[in-house]
CSV table of C-alpha atoms and ligand atoms in Angstrom, one decimal:
chain,number,residue,atom,x,y,z
M,20,MET,CA,-52.1,51.6,163.4
M,21,THR,CA,-54.2,51.2,166.5
M,22,SER,CA,-56.5,54.1,167.4
M,23,ALA,CA,-55.8,56.3,170.4
M,24,ALA,CA,-52.7,54.3,171.5
M,25,PRO,CA,-52.2,54.7,175.2
M,26,HIS,CA,-48.4,54.6,175.1
M,27,PRO,CA,-46.0,57.4,174.2
M,28,VAL,CA,-44.2,57.3,170.9
M,29,LEU,CA,-40.8,57.4,172.7
M,30,ASP,CA,-40.2,56.2,176.2
M,31,VAL,CA,-36.6,56.2,177.2
M,32,ARG,CA,-35.5,55.4,180.7
M,33,ASN,CA,-32.0,55.8,182.2
M,34,LEU,CA,-30.3,55.5,178.8
M,35,VAL,CA,-26.5,55.1,179.0
M,36,LYS,CA,-24.1,54.9,176.1
M,37,LEU,CA,-20.4,54.2,176.7
M,38,TYR,CA,-17.8,54.2,173.9
M,39,GLY,CA,-14.5,52.4,174.3
M,40,GLU,CA,-13.0,51.0,177.5
M,41,GLY,CA,-10.7,51.9,180.5
M,42,GLU,CA,-8.9,55.2,180.3
M,43,ALA,CA,-10.3,56.0,176.8
M,44,GLN,CA,-13.9,55.4,177.7
M,45,VAL,CA,-16.4,58.1,176.8
M,46,ARG,CA,-19.7,58.4,178.5
M,47,ALA,CA,-21.7,59.8,175.6
M,48,LEU,CA,-25.1,59.4,177.4
M,49,ARG,CA,-25.3,59.5,181.1
M,50,GLY,CA,-28.8,58.5,182.2
M,51,VAL,CA,-31.2,60.1,179.7
M,52,ASN,CA,-34.9,60.0,180.6
M,53,LEU,CA,-37.3,61.2,177.9
M,54,THR,CA,-40.9,60.7,177.0
M,55,VAL,CA,-42.4,62.0,173.8
M,56,GLU,CA,-46.1,61.8,173.3
M,57,ARG,CA,-47.9,61.2,170.0
M,58,GLY,CA,-48.2,64.4,168.1
M,59,ASP,CA,-45.4,66.1,169.9
M,60,TYR,CA,-42.8,68.3,168.0
M,61,LEU,CA,-39.5,68.1,169.9
M,62,ALA,CA,-36.3,70.0,169.2
M,63,ILE,CA,-33.0,68.7,170.5
M,64,MET,CA,-30.2,71.3,170.9
M,65,GLY,CA,-26.7,71.0,172.4
M,66,SER,CA,-23.1,71.9,171.6
M,67,SER,CA,-20.9,69.6,169.6
M,68,GLY,CA,-20.0,66.4,171.5
M,69,SER,CA,-23.0,66.7,173.9
M,70,GLY,CA,-24.5,63.4,172.7
M,71,LYS,CA,-27.1,64.5,170.2
M,72,SER,CA,-26.1,62.1,167.4
M,73,THR,CA,-25.7,59.3,169.9
M,74,LEU,CA,-29.2,59.9,171.2
M,75,MET,CA,-30.6,60.2,167.6
M,76,ASN,CA,-28.9,57.0,166.6
M,77,ILE,CA,-30.4,55.1,169.4
M,78,LEU,CA,-33.9,56.7,169.0
M,79,GLY,CA,-33.6,55.7,165.3
M,80,CYS,CA,-32.6,52.1,166.1
M,81,LEU,CA,-29.3,52.6,164.2
M,82,ASP,CA,-27.5,51.8,167.4
M,83,ILE,CA,-28.2,50.2,170.8
M,84,PRO,CA,-27.7,51.6,174.3
M,85,THR,CA,-25.1,50.2,176.7
M,86,SER,CA,-27.9,50.1,179.3
M,87,GLY,CA,-31.4,51.5,179.9
M,88,ARG,CA,-34.7,50.8,178.4
M,89,TYR,CA,-36.2,52.1,175.2
M,90,LEU,CA,-39.8,51.7,174.1
M,91,LEU,CA,-40.7,52.9,170.6
M,92,ASP,CA,-44.4,53.0,170.0
M,93,GLY,CA,-44.8,50.6,172.9
M,94,VAL,CA,-42.3,48.1,171.6
M,95,ASP,CA,-39.2,47.4,173.7
M,96,VAL,CA,-36.4,47.8,171.1
M,97,SER,CA,-33.4,47.9,173.4
M,98,ARG,CA,-32.8,44.2,173.1
M,99,LEU,CA,-33.8,43.5,169.5
M,100,ASP,CA,-31.3,41.9,167.1
M,101,ASP,CA,-30.0,43.6,163.9
M,102,ARG,CA,-32.6,42.1,161.7
M,103,GLN,CA,-35.5,43.1,164.0
M,104,LEU,CA,-34.0,46.6,164.4
M,105,ALA,CA,-33.9,47.0,160.6
M,106,LEU,CA,-37.6,46.1,160.5
M,107,VAL,CA,-38.5,48.6,163.2
M,108,ARG,CA,-36.5,51.3,161.3
M,109,ASN,CA,-38.4,50.6,158.1
M,110,ARG,CA,-41.9,50.4,159.5
M,111,ARG,CA,-41.9,52.9,162.4
M,112,ILE,CA,-39.4,55.6,161.7
M,113,GLY,CA,-38.9,58.1,158.9
M,114,PHE,CA,-35.4,59.7,158.6
M,115,VAL,CA,-34.5,63.0,157.2
M,116,PHE,CA,-30.7,63.8,157.1
M,117,GLN,CA,-28.8,67.0,156.6
M,118,ALA,CA,-27.3,65.7,153.3
M,119,PHE,CA,-30.7,64.6,151.8
M,120,ASN,CA,-29.3,61.2,150.9
M,121,LEU,CA,-31.4,60.8,147.7
M,122,ILE,CA,-30.4,58.2,145.1
M,123,PRO,CA,-28.9,60.1,142.1
M,124,ARG,CA,-30.2,59.7,138.6
M,125,THR,CA,-33.4,58.3,140.0
M,126,SER,CA,-36.7,60.2,139.8
M,127,ALA,CA,-38.2,61.9,142.9
M,128,VAL,CA,-41.2,59.4,142.9
M,129,ALA,CA,-38.8,56.4,142.7
M,130,ASN,CA,-36.8,57.8,145.6
M,131,VAL,CA,-40.0,58.1,147.6
M,132,GLU,CA,-41.1,54.6,146.7
M,133,LEU,CA,-37.9,53.0,148.0
M,134,PRO,CA,-39.0,52.4,151.7
M,135,LEU,CA,-42.2,50.8,150.4
M,136,ALA,CA,-40.2,48.6,148.0
M,137,TYR,CA,-38.1,47.4,150.9
M,138,ALA,CA,-41.3,46.6,152.8
M,139,GLY,CA,-42.4,44.5,149.8
M,140,MET,CA,-45.3,46.6,148.5
M,141,LYS,CA,-46.3,46.0,144.9
M,142,GLY,CA,-45.8,48.5,142.1
M,143,PRO,CA,-49.1,50.3,141.5
M,144,GLU,CA,-49.9,50.8,145.1
M,145,ARG,CA,-46.4,51.9,145.8
M,146,ARG,CA,-46.5,54.5,143.1
M,147,ARG,CA,-49.9,55.8,144.3
M,148,ARG,CA,-48.7,56.3,147.8
M,149,ALA,CA,-45.4,57.9,146.7
M,150,LEU,CA,-47.3,60.4,144.5
M,151,ALA,CA,-49.6,61.2,147.4
M,152,ALA,CA,-46.5,61.8,149.7
M,153,LEU,CA,-45.0,64.1,147.1
M,154,ALA,CA,-48.3,66.0,146.9
M,155,THR,CA,-48.1,66.4,150.7
M,156,VAL,CA,-44.8,68.2,150.4
M,157,GLY,CA,-46.0,70.3,147.4
M,158,LEU,CA,-44.0,68.5,144.8
M,159,ALA,CA,-46.6,66.7,142.8
M,160,ASP,CA,-45.4,68.4,139.6
M,161,ARG,CA,-41.8,67.3,140.2
M,162,ALA,CA,-42.4,63.6,140.4
M,163,ASP,CA,-40.3,62.7,137.3
M,164,HIS,CA,-37.4,65.1,138.1
M,165,GLU,CA,-34.1,63.6,139.3
M,166,PRO,CA,-32.3,65.0,142.3
M,167,ASN,CA,-29.9,67.1,140.2
M,168,GLN,CA,-32.8,68.8,138.5
M,169,LEU,CA,-34.2,70.0,141.9
M,170,SER,CA,-33.1,72.8,144.3
M,171,GLY,CA,-31.7,71.9,147.7
M,172,GLY,CA,-35.0,72.7,149.3
M,173,GLN,CA,-36.9,70.6,146.9
M,174,GLN,CA,-34.5,67.7,147.4
M,175,GLN,CA,-35.1,67.9,151.1
M,176,ARG,CA,-38.8,68.0,150.6
M,177,VAL,CA,-38.5,64.8,148.5
M,178,ALA,CA,-36.5,63.3,151.4
M,179,VAL,CA,-39.3,64.4,153.8
M,180,ALA,CA,-41.9,62.7,151.5
M,181,ARG,CA,-39.7,59.5,151.6
M,182,ALA,CA,-39.7,59.7,155.4
M,183,LEU,CA,-43.4,59.9,155.7
M,184,VAL,CA,-44.5,57.5,152.9
M,185,THR,CA,-44.6,54.5,155.3
M,186,ALA,CA,-46.8,56.5,157.8
M,187,PRO,CA,-44.1,56.1,160.5
M,188,ALA,CA,-44.8,56.6,164.2
M,189,LEU,CA,-42.0,59.0,164.3
M,190,VAL,CA,-40.1,61.4,162.0
M,191,LEU,CA,-36.5,61.9,163.0
M,192,ALA,CA,-34.8,64.9,161.4
M,193,ASP,CA,-31.0,65.4,162.0
M,194,GLU,CA,-30.1,69.0,161.1
M,195,PRO,CA,-32.5,68.9,158.1
M,196,THR,CA,-32.0,72.5,157.3
M,197,GLY,CA,-28.2,72.5,157.9
M,198,ASN,CA,-27.4,72.6,154.1
M,199,LEU,CA,-30.2,74.9,153.0
M,200,ASP,CA,-30.4,78.7,152.4
M,201,THR,CA,-33.0,80.8,154.3
M,202,ARG,CA,-35.7,80.4,151.7
M,203,SER,CA,-35.4,76.6,151.4
M,204,THR,CA,-35.1,76.4,155.2
M,205,ASP,CA,-38.5,78.1,155.5
M,206,ASP,CA,-40.0,75.8,152.9
M,207,VAL,CA,-38.8,72.6,154.7
M,208,LEU,CA,-39.8,73.9,158.1
M,209,ALA,CA,-43.3,74.8,156.7
M,210,VAL,CA,-43.6,71.1,155.6
M,211,LEU,CA,-42.5,69.8,159.0
M,212,ASP,CA,-44.9,72.2,160.8
M,213,ARG,CA,-47.8,71.1,158.6
M,214,LEU,CA,-47.0,67.4,159.2
M,215,ASN,CA,-47.0,68.0,162.9
M,216,ARG,CA,-50.3,69.9,162.7
M,217,SER,CA,-51.8,66.9,161.0
M,218,GLY,CA,-50.7,64.7,163.9
M,219,ARG,CA,-47.2,63.4,163.1
M,220,THR,CA,-44.6,63.1,165.9
M,221,ILE,CA,-41.4,64.9,165.0
M,222,VAL,CA,-38.0,65.0,166.6
M,223,LEU,CA,-35.7,67.6,165.2
M,224,ILE,CA,-32.0,68.1,165.9
M,225,THR,CA,-30.7,71.6,165.2
M,226,HIS,CA,-28.0,74.1,166.1
M,227,GLU,CA,-30.2,77.0,165.2
M,228,ASP,CA,-32.4,78.7,167.7
M,229,ASP,CA,-34.9,80.0,165.1
M,230,VAL,CA,-35.3,76.5,163.7
M,231,ALA,CA,-35.8,75.1,167.2
M,232,GLN,CA,-38.5,77.7,167.8
M,233,HIS,CA,-40.8,75.8,165.3
M,234,ALA,CA,-41.0,72.9,167.8
M,235,LYS,CA,-43.5,72.7,170.7
M,236,ARG,CA,-40.9,71.5,173.1
M,237,LEU,CA,-37.1,72.0,173.4
M,238,ILE,CA,-34.6,70.0,175.3
M,239,ARG,CA,-30.9,70.8,175.7
M,240,LEU,CA,-28.1,68.2,176.1
M,241,VAL,CA,-24.9,68.9,178.0
M,242,ASP,CA,-22.3,66.1,178.5
M,243,GLY,CA,-24.8,63.4,177.8
M,244,GLN,CA,-27.5,64.6,180.1
M,245,ILE,CA,-30.7,66.6,179.6
M,246,VAL,CA,-30.2,69.9,181.4
M,247,HIS,CA,-33.2,71.8,180.1
M,248,ASP,CA,-36.7,70.7,179.0
M,249,GLU,CA,-39.1,73.5,178.0
M,250,ILE,CA,-42.6,73.6,176.6
M,251,LEU,CA,-42.5,76.3,173.8
M,252,ARG,CA,-46.2,76.2,172.9
M,253,ARG,CA,-49.3,74.1,173.3
M,254,ASP,CA,-51.3,73.7,170.1
M,255,THR,CA,-55.0,73.3,170.3
M,256,ASP,CA,-55.3,72.6,166.6
M,257,THR,CA,-53.2,69.5,166.4
M,258,ALA,CA,-55.1,66.5,165.2
M,259,VAL,CA,-54.4,63.2,166.9
M,260,LEU,CA,-53.7,60.6,164.2
M,261,ALA,CA,-55.8,57.5,164.3
T,320,ADP,P1,-23.0,65.5,169.1
T,320,ADP,O1,-23.8,64.8,168.1
T,320,ADP,O2,-23.8,66.3,170.1
T,320,ADP,O3,-21.9,66.3,168.6
T,320,ADP,P2,-22.0,62.8,169.7
T,320,ADP,O4,-23.2,62.0,170.1
T,320,ADP,O5,-21.6,62.6,168.3
T,320,ADP,O6,-22.3,64.3,170.0
T,320,ADP,O7,-20.8,62.4,170.7
T,320,ADP,C1,-20.9,62.4,172.1
T,320,ADP,C2,-19.6,62.0,172.7
T,320,ADP,O8,-19.3,60.6,172.3
T,320,ADP,C3,-18.4,62.8,172.1
T,320,ADP,O9,-17.5,62.9,173.2
T,320,ADP,C4,-17.9,61.9,171.0
T,320,ADP,O10,-16.5,62.2,170.9
T,320,ADP,C5,-18.1,60.5,171.6
T,320,ADP,N1,-18.3,59.6,170.5
T,320,ADP,C6,-19.3,59.6,169.5
T,320,ADP,N2,-19.3,58.5,168.7
T,320,ADP,C7,-18.2,57.8,169.2
T,320,ADP,C8,-17.6,56.5,168.7
T,320,ADP,N3,-18.1,55.8,167.7
T,320,ADP,N4,-16.5,56.1,169.4
T,320,ADP,C9,-16.0,56.8,170.5
T,320,ADP,N5,-16.5,57.9,170.9
T,320,ADP,C10,-17.6,58.4,170.3
T,321,MG,MG1,-23.6,65.1,166.0
């Protein structure tokens, strides 16, 4: 990574996403403008059908917009082909999903190593980084446990470790606490909060107000447009990652 990058992590201009054609056409995003600076912690809220998943899929390079421009970490990704998008996903974005999406019957550390394996990193270095990521989420002592030997909250912390092991520019979390009880929700949010304090940029989709309150900034989507954009708090103690 370059030091003190001058560009925002996310820079989205006039993003439009249409599904279908003619009478059946759905305008899922209707001109979204959004800039997210390095070190920010953004919560995206909105009712069902408001376009949250569509926006997340585009921000995560899982889908492309119908029109508009999208710079991720300074790179224009709106016109990349599938292979290039896959590379950007692997190198620059860490995903956390509601359903954890860990590989069953596979140890926590092997799950965390996976994105590094895809990136072609060799065994010993891979293992070292995966163990460090597990330590970051407080699970150093669970490295050899398989998903079914871990609680929901622990599984989601393994998923967070997997998301951050590649040192991505951005962590995208889609309803990461949607399947968790209150205690585990607190554990996972504490990890995300700590990651953000250490300089990681986080975008969090949630339905729950008290989850969104962990973020520094809150936007609300209605019918594919941002109708609300609010600074919740300004941290003075956030490190800016080199
Ligand atoms: P949210 O995640 O906020 O519930 P979505 O982004 O999933 O909203 O959906 C936004 C709108 O786009 C909805 O009207 C939805 O029905 C529509 N939509 C989403 N995906 C598709 C698709 N693959 N084909 C057609 N319409 C879609
Ligand atoms: Mg959705």
